[in-house]
Each structure stands twice: as structure tokens, then as C-alpha cells.
Amino acid sequence: MSNGNTERSEESGGVAVAEAPEESVDIEALENEGDIAADYIEGLLDIADFDGDIDMDVEGDRAMVSVVGATLDELIGENGEVLEALQELTRLAVHRGTGNRSRLMLDIGGYREGRRKALARVGADAAAEVAKSGEAKPLEPMTPFERKVVHDAVAAAGLRSESEGEEPYRYVVVLPAE
């Protein structure tokens, strides 16, 4: 990760370092990913007979597709499990359409944005606790998206963090300053 945080690679037991983003982001390719994803999600909404409007955007180096509507809780599921599954299916549809692996982010009913704010607070609170106590603090298991938000919040607080464990039980450990 570019903020000094690490993700341990499960295959090698080593540390996986995220590559720096490319100098220029291919906006047209990301917009194409968003179009493919929006068509796929729209088809799913039609099949399930759900109402929802689809918004597409590009944030940084990833396409963002959001579904907003009145009754979308069934598409989020408990703790976002259905949303995670739909995101993976949507990424597969994009891969099938483009031949490239997608980092597309799907949000439904503002769930991810609300979760991002709550997790940023968890990361900041854990960092404050570790800074005060000087002891490492392991957090609850989280999805990759959730861990990234926490890692970013911890880095913003001036501390470092690592992910440990194996999916689906990987978790963040907030470490004291060295």
C-alpha cells in the first residue's frame, strides 16, 4: 500500500506491496467499465423487479456505480454481504466485456459511503487508543474495502497498521509508533 501500510500475501507469507498508480488514468476505459456495469446492474434490477436509479462516476483510478432507490435493503444484505457478492458478479461481467480485471466499486443505497465514514471513525479511534497505550490493537475481521478505509484512517493519524489472518477473517492490527 502506498501509505506505508502492508498487506500480507497469503500465498507467499510475505508482504504484498501495492504498485503505484499509473501516471495517466484511462478515463475512457473506466467510463466503459461503468457503462458495462450499469447495464449489468440494470438487468439484475429488472429481473428482480426492483426500482432504482443508476449513477456512474470515475473516482481516482476506478469506476464507481451507485444504485439509489427506495427499497434496496435486500440488495445490501446483512453487513453488506449481498452488496459484496453483487460487486463481484458485476466485476466479472465487466471482465467478460473488456477482457481486463476491474477495480469497479458498487454502492447501493449509500451503504458504502455510510460504512466508509463509520470505519474511518473506527480507524481514528483505534489509532488514538494505540497512541495513548503504546500497545498494538487488533480489530474485528473486515472485507478488503473495509480494511483499506481503516488503514487510510490510521495512516492519517500518523500510525501504521497491518492486515493479518486469512479471508474471510482478515483483520487490521493498529501498531504503535516506532
Coordinates of N, CA and C in Angstrom, one line a residue:
M1 N 0.8 -1.2 0.0 CA 0.0 0.0 0.0 C 0.9 1.2 0.0
S2 N 0.5 2.2 -0.7 CA 1.3 3.4 -0.8 C 1.5 4.2 0.4
N3 N 0.6 4.0 1.4 CA 0.7 4.8 2.6 C 1.6 4.2 3.7
G4 N 2.3 3.2 3.3 CA 3.2 2.6 4.3 C 2.6 1.4 5.0
N5 N 1.4 1.2 4.8 CA 0.7 0.0 5.5 C 1.0 -1.2 4.6
T6 N 0.9 -2.4 5.2 CA 1.2 -3.6 4.5 C 0.0 -4.6 4.5
E7 N -0.1 -5.4 3.4 CA -1.0 -6.5 3.4 C -0.1 -7.7 3.2
R8 N -0.3 -8.7 4.1 CA 0.5 -9.9 4.0 C -0.1 -10.8 2.9
S9 N 0.7 -11.3 2.0 CA 0.3 -12.2 1.0 C 0.1 -13.6 1.5
E10 N -1.1 -14.1 1.3 CA -1.4 -15.4 1.9 C -0.6 -16.5 1.2
E11 N -0.3 -16.4 -0.1 CA 0.4 -17.5 -0.8 C 1.8 -17.6 -0.4
S12 N 2.5 -16.5 -0.3 CA 4.0 -16.5 0.0 C 4.3 -16.2 1.4
G13 N 3.4 -15.7 2.2 CA 3.7 -15.4 3.6 C 4.4 -14.1 3.7
G14 N 4.7 -13.4 2.6 CA 5.5 -12.2 2.6 C 4.6 -11.0 2.6
V15 N 5.1 -9.9 2.3 CA 4.4 -8.6 2.3 C 4.1 -8.3 0.8
A16 N 2.8 -8.0 0.5 CA 2.4 -7.6 -0.9 C 2.4 -6.1 -0.8
V17 N 3.1 -5.5 -1.8 CA 3.2 -4.0 -1.9 C 2.4 -3.6 -3.1
A18 N 1.5 -2.7 -2.8 CA 0.7 -2.2 -3.9 C 1.5 -1.4 -4.9
E19 N 1.3 -1.5 -6.1 CA 2.0 -0.7 -7.1 C 1.5 0.7 -7.1
A20 N 2.4 1.6 -7.5 CA 1.9 3.0 -7.6 C 1.0 3.1 -8.8
P21 N 0.0 3.9 -8.7 CA -1.0 4.1 -9.8 C -0.3 4.6 -11.0
E22 N -0.8 4.2 -12.2 CA -0.2 4.7 -13.4 C -0.3 6.2 -13.5
E23 N 0.7 6.8 -14.2 CA 0.7 8.3 -14.3 C -0.6 8.8 -14.9
S24 N -1.1 8.2 -15.9 CA -2.3 8.7 -16.5 C -3.4 7.6 -16.4
V25 N -4.6 8.0 -15.9 CA -5.7 7.1 -15.8 C -6.5 7.1 -17.1
D26 N -6.8 6.0 -17.7 CA -7.6 5.9 -18.9 C -9.1 6.1 -18.6
I27 N -9.5 7.4 -18.6 CA -10.8 7.7 -18.2 C -11.9 7.0 -19.1
E28 N -11.6 7.0 -20.4 CA -12.5 6.4 -21.3 C -12.7 4.9 -21.0
A29 N -11.6 4.2 -20.7 CA -11.7 2.8 -20.3 C -12.6 2.6 -19.0
L30 N -12.4 3.5 -18.0 CA -13.1 3.4 -16.8 C -14.6 3.7 -17.0
E31 N -14.9 4.7 -17.9 CA -16.2 5.0 -18.3 C -16.9 3.8 -19.0
N32 N -16.1 3.1 -19.8 CA -16.7 1.9 -20.5 C -17.0 0.8 -19.4
E33 N -16.1 0.7 -18.4 CA -16.4 -0.3 -17.3 C -17.7 0.1 -16.6
G34 N -17.8 1.4 -16.4 CA -19.1 1.9 -15.7 C -20.3 1.6 -16.5
D35 N -20.2 1.8 -17.8 CA -21.3 1.5 -18.7 C -21.7 0.1 -18.7
I36 N -20.7 -0.8 -18.8 CA -21.0 -2.3 -18.8 C -21.6 -2.6 -17.5
A37 N -21.0 -2.1 -16.4 CA -21.6 -2.4 -15.0 C -23.0 -1.9 -14.9
A38 N -23.2 -0.7 -15.3 CA -24.6 -0.1 -15.2 C -25.6 -1.0 -16.0
D39 N -25.2 -1.4 -17.2 CA -26.1 -2.3 -18.0 C -26.4 -3.6 -17.2
Y40 N -25.4 -4.2 -16.7 CA -25.5 -5.4 -15.9 C -26.4 -5.3 -14.7
I41 N -26.1 -4.2 -13.9 CA -27.0 -4.0 -12.7 C -28.4 -3.7 -13.1
E42 N -28.6 -2.9 -14.2 CA -29.9 -2.6 -14.6 C -30.7 -3.8 -15.0
G43 N -30.0 -4.8 -15.7 CA -30.6 -6.1 -16.0 C -31.0 -6.8 -14.7
L44 N -30.1 -6.8 -13.7 CA -30.5 -7.5 -12.5 C -31.7 -6.9 -11.8
L45 N -31.7 -5.6 -11.8 CA -32.8 -4.9 -11.1 C -34.1 -5.2 -11.8
D46 N -34.1 -5.3 -13.2 CA -35.3 -5.6 -13.9 C -35.7 -7.0 -13.6
I47 N -34.8 -8.0 -13.6 CA -35.1 -9.4 -13.3 C -35.8 -9.5 -11.9
A48 N -35.2 -8.8 -10.9 CA -35.6 -8.9 -9.6 C -36.8 -8.0 -9.3
D49 N -37.2 -7.2 -10.3 CA -38.3 -6.2 -10.2 C -38.1 -5.2 -9.1
F50 N -36.9 -4.7 -9.0 CA -36.5 -3.6 -8.1 C -36.5 -2.3 -8.8
D51 N -36.9 -1.2 -8.2 CA -36.7 0.1 -8.7 C -35.4 0.7 -8.2
G52 N -34.8 1.4 -9.1 CA -33.5 2.0 -8.7 C -32.9 2.8 -9.8
D53 N -32.3 3.9 -9.5 CA -31.6 4.7 -10.5 C -30.2 4.4 -10.4
I54 N -29.5 4.5 -11.5 CA -28.0 4.1 -11.5 C -27.2 5.4 -11.9
D55 N -26.3 5.7 -11.0 CA -25.3 6.8 -11.2 C -23.9 6.2 -11.5
M56 N -23.2 6.8 -12.4 CA -21.9 6.3 -12.7 C -20.9 7.5 -12.6
D57 N -19.7 7.2 -12.1 CA -18.7 8.2 -11.9 C -17.3 7.5 -12.0
V58 N -16.3 8.3 -12.1 CA -14.9 7.8 -12.0 C -14.3 8.5 -10.9
E59 N -13.8 7.8 -9.9 CA -13.1 8.4 -8.8 C -11.6 7.8 -8.8
G60 N -10.7 8.7 -9.0 CA -9.3 8.2 -9.0 C -9.1 7.3 -10.1
D61 N -8.7 6.0 -9.8 CA -8.4 5.1 -10.8 C -9.4 3.9 -10.8
R62 N -10.7 4.2 -10.5 CA -11.7 3.2 -10.5 C -13.1 3.8 -10.9
A63 N -13.8 2.9 -11.6 CA -15.2 3.3 -11.9 C -16.1 3.1 -10.7
M64 N -17.0 4.0 -10.5 CA -18.0 3.9 -9.4 C -19.4 3.8 -9.9
V65 N -20.1 2.8 -9.5 CA -21.5 2.7 -9.9 C -22.4 2.7 -8.7
S66 N -23.4 3.5 -8.6 CA -24.2 3.6 -7.4 C -25.7 3.4 -7.9
V67 N -26.4 2.6 -7.0 CA -27.8 2.4 -7.2 C -28.5 3.1 -6.1
V68 N -29.5 3.9 -6.4 CA -30.2 4.6 -5.4 C -31.7 4.3 -5.6
G69 N -32.4 4.2 -4.6 CA -33.9 3.9 -4.7 C -34.5 3.7 -3.3
A70 N -35.8 3.4 -3.3 CA -36.5 3.4 -2.1 C -36.3 2.1 -1.3
T71 N -36.3 1.0 -2.0 CA -36.3 -0.3 -1.3 C -35.2 -1.2 -1.7
L72 N -34.0 -0.9 -1.3 CA -32.8 -1.6 -1.8 C -32.1 -2.4 -0.7
D73 N -32.7 -2.5 0.5 CA -32.1 -3.2 1.6 C -31.8 -4.7 1.3
E74 N -32.6 -5.3 0.5 CA -32.4 -6.7 0.1 C -31.2 -6.8 -0.8
L75 N -30.8 -5.8 -1.5 CA -29.6 -5.8 -2.3 C -28.3 -5.5 -1.5
I76 N -28.5 -5.1 -0.3 CA -27.3 -4.8 0.5 C -27.0 -6.0 1.4
G77 N -28.1 -6.6 2.0 CA -27.9 -7.7 2.9 C -27.4 -7.3 4.2
E78 N -27.3 -8.4 5.1 CA -26.7 -8.2 6.4 C -25.2 -7.9 6.3
N79 N -24.8 -6.8 6.9 CA -23.4 -6.4 6.9 C -22.8 -6.3 5.5
G80 N -23.7 -6.0 4.5 CA -23.2 -5.8 3.1 C -22.8 -7.0 2.4
E81 N -23.2 -8.2 2.8 CA -22.8 -9.4 2.1 C -23.4 -9.5 0.7
V82 N -24.6 -9.2 0.5 CA -25.2 -9.3 -0.8 C -24.6 -8.2 -1.7
L83 N -24.3 -7.0 -1.2 CA -23.7 -6.0 -2.0 C -22.3 -6.5 -2.4
E84 N -21.5 -7.1 -1.5 CA -20.2 -7.6 -1.9 C -20.3 -8.7 -3.0
A85 N -21.3 -9.5 -2.9 CA -21.5 -10.6 -4.0 C -21.9 -9.9 -5.3
L86 N -22.8 -8.9 -5.2 CA -23.2 -8.3 -6.5 C -22.0 -7.5 -7.1
Q87 N -21.2 -6.9 -6.3 CA -20.0 -6.2 -6.8 C -19.1 -7.2 -7.5
E88 N -18.9 -8.4 -6.9 CA -18.0 -9.4 -7.6 C -18.6 -9.9 -8.9
L89 N -19.9 -10.1 -8.9 CA -20.6 -10.5 -10.2 C -20.5 -9.4 -11.2
T90 N -20.6 -8.2 -10.8 CA -20.6 -7.0 -11.7 C -19.1 -6.9 -12.3
R91 N -18.1 -7.1 -11.4 CA -16.8 -7.1 -11.9 C -16.5 -8.2 -12.9
L92 N -17.1 -9.4 -12.7 CA -17.0 -10.5 -13.7 C -17.6 -10.1 -15.0
A93 N -18.8 -9.5 -14.9 CA -19.4 -9.0 -16.2 C -18.6 -8.0 -16.9
V94 N -17.9 -7.1 -16.2 CA -17.0 -6.1 -16.8 C -15.8 -6.8 -17.4
H95 N -15.3 -7.8 -16.7 CA -14.1 -8.6 -17.2 C -14.5 -9.3 -18.5
R96 N -15.7 -9.9 -18.5 CA -16.2 -10.6 -19.7 C -16.3 -9.6 -20.8
G97 N -16.7 -8.4 -20.6 CA -16.9 -7.4 -21.6 C -15.7 -6.7 -22.1
T98 N -14.7 -6.6 -21.2 CA -13.5 -5.8 -21.6 C -12.2 -6.7 -21.7
G99 N -12.2 -7.9 -21.0 CA -11.1 -8.7 -21.0 C -10.1 -8.3 -20.0
N100 N -10.4 -7.2 -19.2 CA -9.5 -6.7 -18.2 C -10.1 -6.9 -16.8
R101 N -9.3 -7.1 -15.8 CA -9.7 -7.2 -14.4 C -10.2 -5.8 -14.0
S102 N -11.3 -5.7 -13.3 CA -11.8 -4.4 -12.9 C -11.7 -4.2 -11.4
R103 N -11.5 -2.9 -11.1 CA -11.5 -2.5 -9.7 C -12.8 -1.7 -9.3
L104 N -13.8 -1.9 -10.2 CA -15.0 -1.2 -10.0 C -15.6 -1.3 -8.6
M105 N -16.2 -0.2 -8.1 CA -16.8 -0.2 -6.8 C -18.3 0.0 -7.0
L106 N -19.1 -0.8 -6.4 CA -20.5 -0.8 -6.5 C -21.0 -0.3 -5.1
D107 N -21.9 0.7 -5.1 CA -22.6 1.1 -3.9 C -24.1 1.0 -4.1
I108 N -24.8 0.6 -3.1 CA -26.3 0.5 -3.2 C -26.9 1.3 -2.0
G109 N -27.7 2.2 -2.3 CA -28.4 3.0 -1.3 C -27.5 3.8 -0.4
G110 N -26.3 4.1 -0.8 CA -25.4 4.9 0.0 C -24.7 4.0 1.1
Y111 N -24.9 2.7 1.1 CA -24.4 1.9 2.1 C -22.8 2.0 2.3
R112 N -22.1 1.9 1.2 CA -20.6 2.0 1.3 C -20.2 3.4 1.8
E113 N -20.8 4.4 1.4 CA -20.4 5.7 1.8 C -20.6 5.9 3.4
G114 N -21.8 5.4 3.8 CA -22.0 5.4 5.3 C -21.1 4.5 6.0
R115 N -20.8 3.4 5.5 CA -19.8 2.4 6.1 C -18.4 3.0 6.1
R116 N -18.1 3.7 5.0 CA -16.7 4.4 4.9 C -16.6 5.4 6.1
K117 N -17.6 6.2 6.3 CA -17.5 7.2 7.4 C -17.4 6.5 8.8
A118 N -18.2 5.4 9.0 CA -18.1 4.7 10.3 C -16.7 4.1 10.5
L119 N -16.2 3.5 9.4 CA -14.9 2.8 9.5 C -13.7 3.8 9.7
A120 N -13.8 5.0 9.1 CA -12.8 6.0 9.3 C -12.8 6.4 10.7
R121 N -13.9 6.4 11.3 CA -14.0 6.7 12.8 C -13.4 5.6 13.6
V122 N -13.7 4.4 13.2 CA -13.1 3.2 13.9 C -11.6 3.3 13.9
G123 N -11.1 3.5 12.7 CA -9.6 3.6 12.5 C -9.0 4.8 13.3
A124 N -9.6 5.9 13.3 CA -9.1 7.1 14.0 C -9.2 6.8 15.5
D125 N -10.3 6.2 16.0 CA -10.4 5.9 17.4 C -9.4 4.9 17.9
A126 N -9.1 3.8 17.0 CA -8.1 2.8 17.4 C -6.7 3.4 17.4
A127 N -6.5 4.3 16.4 CA -5.2 5.0 16.4 C -4.9 5.8 17.6
A128 N -6.0 6.5 18.1 CA -5.9 7.3 19.3 C -5.6 6.4 20.5
E129 N -6.3 5.3 20.6 CA -6.1 4.4 21.7 C -4.7 3.8 21.7
V130 N -4.2 3.4 20.5 CA -2.9 2.9 20.4 C -1.8 3.9 20.8
A131 N -2.0 5.1 20.3 CA -1.1 6.2 20.6 C -1.0 6.5 22.1
K132 N -2.1 6.3 22.8 CA -2.2 6.6 24.2 C -1.6 5.4 25.0
S133 N -1.9 4.2 24.6 CA -1.5 3.0 25.3 C -0.1 2.5 24.9
G134 N 0.3 2.7 23.7 CA 1.5 2.2 23.2 C 1.5 0.7 22.8
E135 N 0.3 0.1 22.9 CA 0.1 -1.3 22.6 C -0.7 -1.5 21.3
A136 N -0.3 -2.5 20.5 CA -1.0 -2.9 19.3 C -2.4 -3.2 19.6
K137 N -3.3 -2.9 18.7 CA -4.7 -3.2 18.8 C -5.3 -3.9 17.6
P138 N -5.6 -5.2 17.8 CA -6.3 -5.9 16.7 C -7.8 -5.5 16.6
L139 N -8.3 -5.4 15.4 CA -9.7 -5.0 15.2 C -10.5 -6.3 14.7
E140 N -11.7 -6.1 14.5 CA -12.6 -7.2 14.1 C -12.3 -7.6 12.6
P141 N -12.6 -8.8 12.2 CA -12.4 -9.1 10.7 C -13.2 -8.2 9.8
M142 N -12.6 -7.9 8.7 CA -13.3 -6.9 7.7 C -13.0 -7.4 6.3
T143 N -13.8 -6.8 5.4 CA -13.6 -7.0 4.0 C -12.4 -6.2 3.5
P144 N -11.9 -6.5 2.3 CA -10.8 -5.7 1.8 C -11.1 -4.2 1.8
F145 N -12.3 -3.8 1.3 CA -12.7 -2.5 1.3 C -12.7 -1.8 2.7
E146 N -13.2 -2.5 3.6 CA -13.3 -2.0 5.0 C -11.8 -1.8 5.6
R147 N -11.0 -2.8 5.3 CA -9.6 -2.7 5.8 C -8.9 -1.5 5.2
K148 N -9.1 -1.3 3.9 CA -8.4 -0.2 3.2 C -8.8 1.1 3.9
V149 N -10.1 1.3 4.2 CA -10.6 2.5 4.8 C -9.9 2.7 6.2
V150 N -9.8 1.6 7.0 CA -9.2 1.7 8.3 C -7.7 2.0 8.2
H151 N -7.0 1.3 7.2 CA -5.6 1.6 7.0 C -5.4 3.1 6.7
D152 N -6.2 3.6 5.9 CA -6.1 5.0 5.5 C -6.3 5.9 6.7
A153 N -7.3 5.6 7.5 CA -7.6 6.5 8.7 C -6.4 6.4 9.7
V154 N -5.8 5.2 9.9 CA -4.7 5.0 10.8 C -3.5 5.8 10.3
A155 N -3.2 5.7 9.0 CA -2.1 6.4 8.4 C -2.3 7.9 8.6
A156 N -3.5 8.4 8.4 CA -3.8 9.8 8.5 C -3.6 10.3 10.0
A157 N -3.7 9.4 10.9 CA -3.5 9.7 12.3 C -2.0 9.6 12.7
G158 N -1.1 9.2 11.7 CA 0.3 9.2 11.9 C 0.8 7.8 12.4
L159 N 0.0 6.8 12.4 CA 0.4 5.5 12.9 C 0.4 4.5 11.7
R160 N 0.8 3.3 11.9 CA 0.8 2.3 10.9 C -0.1 1.1 11.3
S161 N -0.4 0.3 10.3 CA -1.3 -0.8 10.5 C -0.9 -1.9 9.5
E162 N -1.3 -3.1 9.9 CA -1.1 -4.3 9.0 C -2.4 -5.1 9.0
S163 N -2.6 -5.9 7.9 CA -3.7 -6.8 7.9 C -3.1 -8.2 8.2
E164 N -3.8 -8.9 9.0 CA -3.3 -10.3 9.3 C -4.5 -11.2 9.2
G165 N -4.2 -12.5 9.2 CA -5.2 -13.6 9.1 C -5.5 -13.9 7.7
E166 N -6.4 -14.8 7.5 CA -6.8 -15.3 6.2 C -8.3 -15.0 6.0
E167 N -8.6 -14.7 4.7 CA -10.0 -14.4 4.3 C -10.9 -15.6 4.7
P168 N -12.1 -15.4 5.2 CA -12.8 -14.2 5.4 C -12.6 -13.5 6.8
Y169 N -11.5 -14.0 7.5 CA -11.3 -13.5 8.8 C -10.1 -12.6 8.9
R170 N -9.7 -11.9 7.8 CA -8.5 -11.0 7.8 C -9.0 -9.8 8.6
Y171 N -8.1 -9.2 9.4 CA -8.4 -8.1 10.3 C -7.2 -7.2 10.3
V172 N -7.4 -5.9 10.7 CA -6.4 -4.9 10.8 C -5.8 -4.9 12.3
V173 N -4.5 -4.8 12.3 CA -3.9 -4.5 13.6 C -3.2 -3.2 13.6
V174 N -3.6 -2.3 14.5 CA -3.1 -0.9 14.5 C -1.8 -1.0 15.4
L175 N -0.7 -0.5 14.9 CA 0.6 -0.6 15.6 C 1.0 0.7 16.2
P176 N 1.7 0.7 17.3 CA 2.2 1.9 17.9 C 3.3 2.5 17.1
A177 N 3.6 3.8 17.2 CA 4.7 4.4 16.5 C 6.0 3.8 17.0
E178 N 6.9 3.7 16.0 CA 8.2 3.1 16.4 C 9.2 4.1 17.0

